[in-house]
CSV table of C-alpha atoms in Angstrom, one decimal:
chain,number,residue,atom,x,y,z
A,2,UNK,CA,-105.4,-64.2,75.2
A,3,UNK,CA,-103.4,-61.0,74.9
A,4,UNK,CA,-101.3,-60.7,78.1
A,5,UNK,CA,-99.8,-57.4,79.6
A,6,UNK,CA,-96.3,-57.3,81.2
A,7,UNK,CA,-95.6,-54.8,84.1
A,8,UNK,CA,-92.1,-55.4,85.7
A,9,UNK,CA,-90.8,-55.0,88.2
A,10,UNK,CA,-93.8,-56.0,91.0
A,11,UNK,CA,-92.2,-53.2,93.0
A,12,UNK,CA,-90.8,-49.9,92.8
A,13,UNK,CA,-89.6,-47.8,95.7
A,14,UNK,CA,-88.3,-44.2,95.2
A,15,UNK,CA,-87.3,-41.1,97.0
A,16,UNK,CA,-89.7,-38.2,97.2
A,17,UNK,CA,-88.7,-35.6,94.2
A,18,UNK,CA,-87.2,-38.2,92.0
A,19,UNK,CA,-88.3,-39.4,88.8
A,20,UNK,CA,-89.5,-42.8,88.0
A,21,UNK,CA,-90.3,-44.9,84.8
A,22,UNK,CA,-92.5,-47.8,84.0
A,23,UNK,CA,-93.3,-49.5,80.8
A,24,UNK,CA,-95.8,-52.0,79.4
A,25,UNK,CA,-95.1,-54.3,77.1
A,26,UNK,CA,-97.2,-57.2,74.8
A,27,UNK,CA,-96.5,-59.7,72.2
A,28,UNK,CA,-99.6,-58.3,70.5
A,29,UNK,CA,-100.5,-54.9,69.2
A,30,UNK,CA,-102.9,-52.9,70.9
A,31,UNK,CA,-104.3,-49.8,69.0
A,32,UNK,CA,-105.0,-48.2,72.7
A,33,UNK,CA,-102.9,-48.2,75.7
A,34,UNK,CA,-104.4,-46.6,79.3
A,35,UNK,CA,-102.7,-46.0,82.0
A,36,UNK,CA,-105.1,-46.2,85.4
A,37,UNK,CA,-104.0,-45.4,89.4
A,38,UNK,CA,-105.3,-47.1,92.2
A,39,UNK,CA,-105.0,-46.1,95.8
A,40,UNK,CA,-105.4,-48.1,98.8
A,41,UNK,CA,-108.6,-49.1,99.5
A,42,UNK,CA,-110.1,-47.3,96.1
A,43,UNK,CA,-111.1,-48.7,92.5
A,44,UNK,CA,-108.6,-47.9,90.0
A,45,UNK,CA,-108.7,-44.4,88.4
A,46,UNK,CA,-108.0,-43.7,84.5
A,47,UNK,CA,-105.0,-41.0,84.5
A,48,UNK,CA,-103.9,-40.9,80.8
A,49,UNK,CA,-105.3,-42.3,77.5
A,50,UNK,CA,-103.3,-43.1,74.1
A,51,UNK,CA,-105.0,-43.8,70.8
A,52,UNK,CA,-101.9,-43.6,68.5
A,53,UNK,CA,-98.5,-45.1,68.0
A,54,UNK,CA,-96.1,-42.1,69.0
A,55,UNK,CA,-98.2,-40.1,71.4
A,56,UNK,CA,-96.6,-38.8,73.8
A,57,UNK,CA,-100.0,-37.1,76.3
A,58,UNK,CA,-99.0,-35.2,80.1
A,59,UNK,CA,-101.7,-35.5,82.5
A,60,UNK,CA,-100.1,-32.8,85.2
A,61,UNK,CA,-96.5,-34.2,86.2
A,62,UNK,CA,-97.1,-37.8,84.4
A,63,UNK,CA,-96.0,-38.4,80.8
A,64,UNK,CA,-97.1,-41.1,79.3
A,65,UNK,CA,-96.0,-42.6,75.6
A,66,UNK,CA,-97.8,-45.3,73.2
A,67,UNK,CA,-95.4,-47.0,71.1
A,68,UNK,CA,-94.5,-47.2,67.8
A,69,UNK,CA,-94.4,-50.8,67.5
A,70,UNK,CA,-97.3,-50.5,69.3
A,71,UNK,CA,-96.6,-53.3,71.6
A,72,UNK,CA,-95.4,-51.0,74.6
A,73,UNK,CA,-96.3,-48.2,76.4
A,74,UNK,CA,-93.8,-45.9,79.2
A,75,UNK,CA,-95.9,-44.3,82.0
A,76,UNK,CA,-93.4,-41.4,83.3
A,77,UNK,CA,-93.7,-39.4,86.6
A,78,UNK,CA,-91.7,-36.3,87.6
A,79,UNK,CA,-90.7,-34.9,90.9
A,80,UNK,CA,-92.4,-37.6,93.0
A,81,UNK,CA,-94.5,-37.0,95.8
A,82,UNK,CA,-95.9,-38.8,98.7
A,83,UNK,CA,-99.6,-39.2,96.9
A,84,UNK,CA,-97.9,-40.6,94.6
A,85,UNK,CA,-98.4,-44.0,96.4
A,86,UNK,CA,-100.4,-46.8,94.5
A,87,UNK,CA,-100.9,-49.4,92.0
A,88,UNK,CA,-100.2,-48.5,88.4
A,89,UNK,CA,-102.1,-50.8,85.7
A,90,UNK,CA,-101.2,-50.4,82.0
A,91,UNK,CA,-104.5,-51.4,80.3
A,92,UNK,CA,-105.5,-52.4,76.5
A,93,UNK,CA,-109.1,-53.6,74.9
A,94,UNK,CA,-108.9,-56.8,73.9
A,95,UNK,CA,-112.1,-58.5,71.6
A,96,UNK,CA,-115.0,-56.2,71.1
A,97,UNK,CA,-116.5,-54.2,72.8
A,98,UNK,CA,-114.7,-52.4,75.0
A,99,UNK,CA,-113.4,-55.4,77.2
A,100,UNK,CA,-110.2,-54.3,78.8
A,101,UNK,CA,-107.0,-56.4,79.4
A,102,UNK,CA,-104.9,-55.0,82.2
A,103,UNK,CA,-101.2,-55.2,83.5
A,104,UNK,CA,-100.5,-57.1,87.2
A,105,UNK,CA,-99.4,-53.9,88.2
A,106,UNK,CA,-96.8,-51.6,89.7
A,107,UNK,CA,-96.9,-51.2,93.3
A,108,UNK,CA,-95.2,-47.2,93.4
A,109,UNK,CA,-93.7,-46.5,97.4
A,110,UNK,CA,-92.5,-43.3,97.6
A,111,UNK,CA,-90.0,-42.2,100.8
A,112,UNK,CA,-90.3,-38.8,102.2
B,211,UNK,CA,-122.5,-37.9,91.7
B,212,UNK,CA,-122.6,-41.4,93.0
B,213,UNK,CA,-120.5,-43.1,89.9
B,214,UNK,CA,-120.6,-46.6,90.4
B,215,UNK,CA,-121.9,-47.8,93.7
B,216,UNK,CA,-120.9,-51.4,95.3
B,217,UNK,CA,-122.1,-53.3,98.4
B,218,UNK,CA,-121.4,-54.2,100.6
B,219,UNK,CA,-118.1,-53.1,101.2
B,220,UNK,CA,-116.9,-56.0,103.0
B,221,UNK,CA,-118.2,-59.8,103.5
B,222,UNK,CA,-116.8,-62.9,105.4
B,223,UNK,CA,-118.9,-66.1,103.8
B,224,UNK,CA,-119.1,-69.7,104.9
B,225,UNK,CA,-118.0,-72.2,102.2
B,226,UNK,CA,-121.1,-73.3,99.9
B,227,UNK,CA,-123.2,-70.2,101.1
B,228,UNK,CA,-124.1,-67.7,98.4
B,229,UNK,CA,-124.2,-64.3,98.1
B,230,UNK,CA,-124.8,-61.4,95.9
B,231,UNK,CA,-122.2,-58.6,94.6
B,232,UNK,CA,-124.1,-55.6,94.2
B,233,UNK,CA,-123.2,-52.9,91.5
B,234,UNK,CA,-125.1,-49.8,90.6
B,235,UNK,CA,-124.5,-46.9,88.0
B,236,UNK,CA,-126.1,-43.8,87.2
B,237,UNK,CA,-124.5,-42.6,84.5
B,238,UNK,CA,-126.6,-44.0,81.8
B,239,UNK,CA,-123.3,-46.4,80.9
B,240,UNK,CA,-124.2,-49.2,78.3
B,241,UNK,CA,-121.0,-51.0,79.7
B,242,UNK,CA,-120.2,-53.1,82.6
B,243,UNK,CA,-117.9,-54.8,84.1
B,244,UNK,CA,-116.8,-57.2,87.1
B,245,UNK,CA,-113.1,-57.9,87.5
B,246,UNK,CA,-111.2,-59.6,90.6
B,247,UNK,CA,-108.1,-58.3,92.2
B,248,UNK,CA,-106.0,-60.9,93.7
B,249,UNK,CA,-102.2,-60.0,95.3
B,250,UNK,CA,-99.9,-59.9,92.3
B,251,UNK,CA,-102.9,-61.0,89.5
B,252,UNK,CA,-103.5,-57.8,88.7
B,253,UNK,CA,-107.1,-57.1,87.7
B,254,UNK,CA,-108.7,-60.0,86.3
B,255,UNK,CA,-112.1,-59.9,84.1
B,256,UNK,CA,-115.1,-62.2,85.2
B,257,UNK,CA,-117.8,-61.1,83.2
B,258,UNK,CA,-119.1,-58.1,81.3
B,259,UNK,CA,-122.5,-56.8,79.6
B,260,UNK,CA,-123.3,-54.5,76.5
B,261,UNK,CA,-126.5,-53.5,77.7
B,262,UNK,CA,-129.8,-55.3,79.3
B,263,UNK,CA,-130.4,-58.2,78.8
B,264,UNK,CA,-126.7,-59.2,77.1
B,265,UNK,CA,-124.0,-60.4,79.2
B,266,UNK,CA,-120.9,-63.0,78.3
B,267,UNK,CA,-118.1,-64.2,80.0
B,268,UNK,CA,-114.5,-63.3,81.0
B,269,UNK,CA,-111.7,-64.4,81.7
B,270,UNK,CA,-112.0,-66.5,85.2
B,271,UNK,CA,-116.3,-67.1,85.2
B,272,UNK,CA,-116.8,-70.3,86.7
B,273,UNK,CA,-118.4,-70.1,90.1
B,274,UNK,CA,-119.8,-66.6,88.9
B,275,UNK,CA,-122.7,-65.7,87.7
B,276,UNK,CA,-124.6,-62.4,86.3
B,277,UNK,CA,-127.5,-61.3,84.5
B,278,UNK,CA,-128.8,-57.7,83.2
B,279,UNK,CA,-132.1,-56.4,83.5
B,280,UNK,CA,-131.4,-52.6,83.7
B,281,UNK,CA,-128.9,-50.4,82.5
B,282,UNK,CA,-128.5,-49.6,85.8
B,283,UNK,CA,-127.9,-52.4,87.7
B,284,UNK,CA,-124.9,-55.4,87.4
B,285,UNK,CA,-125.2,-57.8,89.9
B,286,UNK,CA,-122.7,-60.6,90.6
B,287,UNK,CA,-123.9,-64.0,92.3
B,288,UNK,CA,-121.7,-66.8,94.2
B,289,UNK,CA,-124.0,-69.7,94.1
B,290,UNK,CA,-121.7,-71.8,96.4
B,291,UNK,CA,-118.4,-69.8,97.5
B,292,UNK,CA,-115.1,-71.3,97.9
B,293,UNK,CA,-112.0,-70.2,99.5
B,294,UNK,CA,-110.5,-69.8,96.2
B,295,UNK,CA,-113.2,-66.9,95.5
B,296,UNK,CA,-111.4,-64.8,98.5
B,297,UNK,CA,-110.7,-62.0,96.3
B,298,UNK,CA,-111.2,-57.7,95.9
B,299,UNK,CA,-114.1,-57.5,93.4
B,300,UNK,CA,-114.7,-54.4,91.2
B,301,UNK,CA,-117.5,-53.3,89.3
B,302,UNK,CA,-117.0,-50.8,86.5
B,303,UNK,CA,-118.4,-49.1,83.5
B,304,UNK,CA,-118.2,-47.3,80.5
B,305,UNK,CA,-119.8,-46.1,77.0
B,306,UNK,CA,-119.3,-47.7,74.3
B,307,UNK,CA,-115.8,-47.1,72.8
B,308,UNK,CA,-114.5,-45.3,75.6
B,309,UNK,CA,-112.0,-46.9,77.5
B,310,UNK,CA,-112.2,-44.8,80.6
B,311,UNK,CA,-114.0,-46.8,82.9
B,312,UNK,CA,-115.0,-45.8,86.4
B,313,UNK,CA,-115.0,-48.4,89.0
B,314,UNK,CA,-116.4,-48.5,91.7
B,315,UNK,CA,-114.5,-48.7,95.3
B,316,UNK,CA,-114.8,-52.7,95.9
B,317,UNK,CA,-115.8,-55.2,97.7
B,318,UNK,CA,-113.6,-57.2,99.8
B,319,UNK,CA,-114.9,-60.8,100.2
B,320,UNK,CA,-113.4,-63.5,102.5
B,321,UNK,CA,-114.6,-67.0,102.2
B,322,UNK,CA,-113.7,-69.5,105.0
């Protein structure tokens, strides 16, 4: 099936810096999400792409869909502590509205 | 606004005993969904439904097993657990073409 790919597993940053993560597929997806999850929570959706190009800001996170449509960048500015937490890039995958998601990016952030 | 309600929160099983994963919504979703989350797996899809009475299967659905009889309710049954089923289980929903689900908070299930 269509697979995901989040690298690195971890990512550890300094509160106020910037960090990038991408997503990326040997298949095209026509929608790439982006979801959140804190500790102990379900996952939460921050930002949804529906076109190759778009480039959507959900506060201080960016996020970009592809033009090849095989990748997707998730971009946050000016880090803070609640920052912490599992990112997920996500596509649907077969009908109805199945979703395919990433292995995740666990985000530490150092005060 | 409840969302999508799971319980129980927490569960230790025996091997072979069974259990069931309950999941509730209330926002009239046609969509659900029951994924496992395993340390560096990511989430993983188990089986999903389009509405009552429809349900097929996921990625990982052996040992699983579901059935629909309200839009509602999604329930998830371990007919004889394993340790292998030690896992983070997530219910979630959505409408139809909208890829925004909302999970639930989890169940974290230990099978000894």
């Amino acid at each position: 099936g269509q697979q995901l790919n989040q690298s690195p597993q971890s990512m550890f940053i300094q509160e106020g810096e910037d960090v990038s993560m991408n997503c990326t597929s040997s298949s095209i997806f026509n929608t790439w999400l982006w979801y959140k999850q804190e500790p102990g929570e379900g996952p939460v959706l921050l930002i949804a792409l529906y076109k190759a190009g778009e480039l959507t800001s959900n506060g201080r996170l960016t996020a970009q869909f592809g033009i090849t449509r095989k990748d997707s960048f998730l971009n946050i500015s000016a880090s803070i502590p609640s920052d912490v937490g599992i990112y997920f890039c996500a596509g649907p995958t077969g009908a109805n509205s199945k979703l395919t998601f990433g292995k995740g990016i666990t985000l530490s952030v150092r005060p | 606004n409840a969302g999508v309600t799971q319980t129980p929160k927490f569960q230790v099983l025996k091997t072979g005993q069974s259990m069931t994963l309950q999941c509730a919504q209330d926002m009239n979703h046609e969509y659900m969904s029951w994924y496992r989350q395993d340390p560096g797996m990511g989430l993983r899809l188990i089986h999903y439904s389009v509405g009552a009475g429809i349900t097929d299967q996921g990625e990982v659905p052996n040992g699983y097993n579901v059935s629909r009889s309200t839009t509602e309710d999604f329930p998830l049954r371990l007919l004889s657990a394993a340790p292998s089923q030690t896992s983070v289980y997530f219910c979630a929903s959505s409408s139809p073409g909208n890829y925004g689900y909302t999970f639930g908070s989890g169940t974290r299930l230990t099978v000894v």
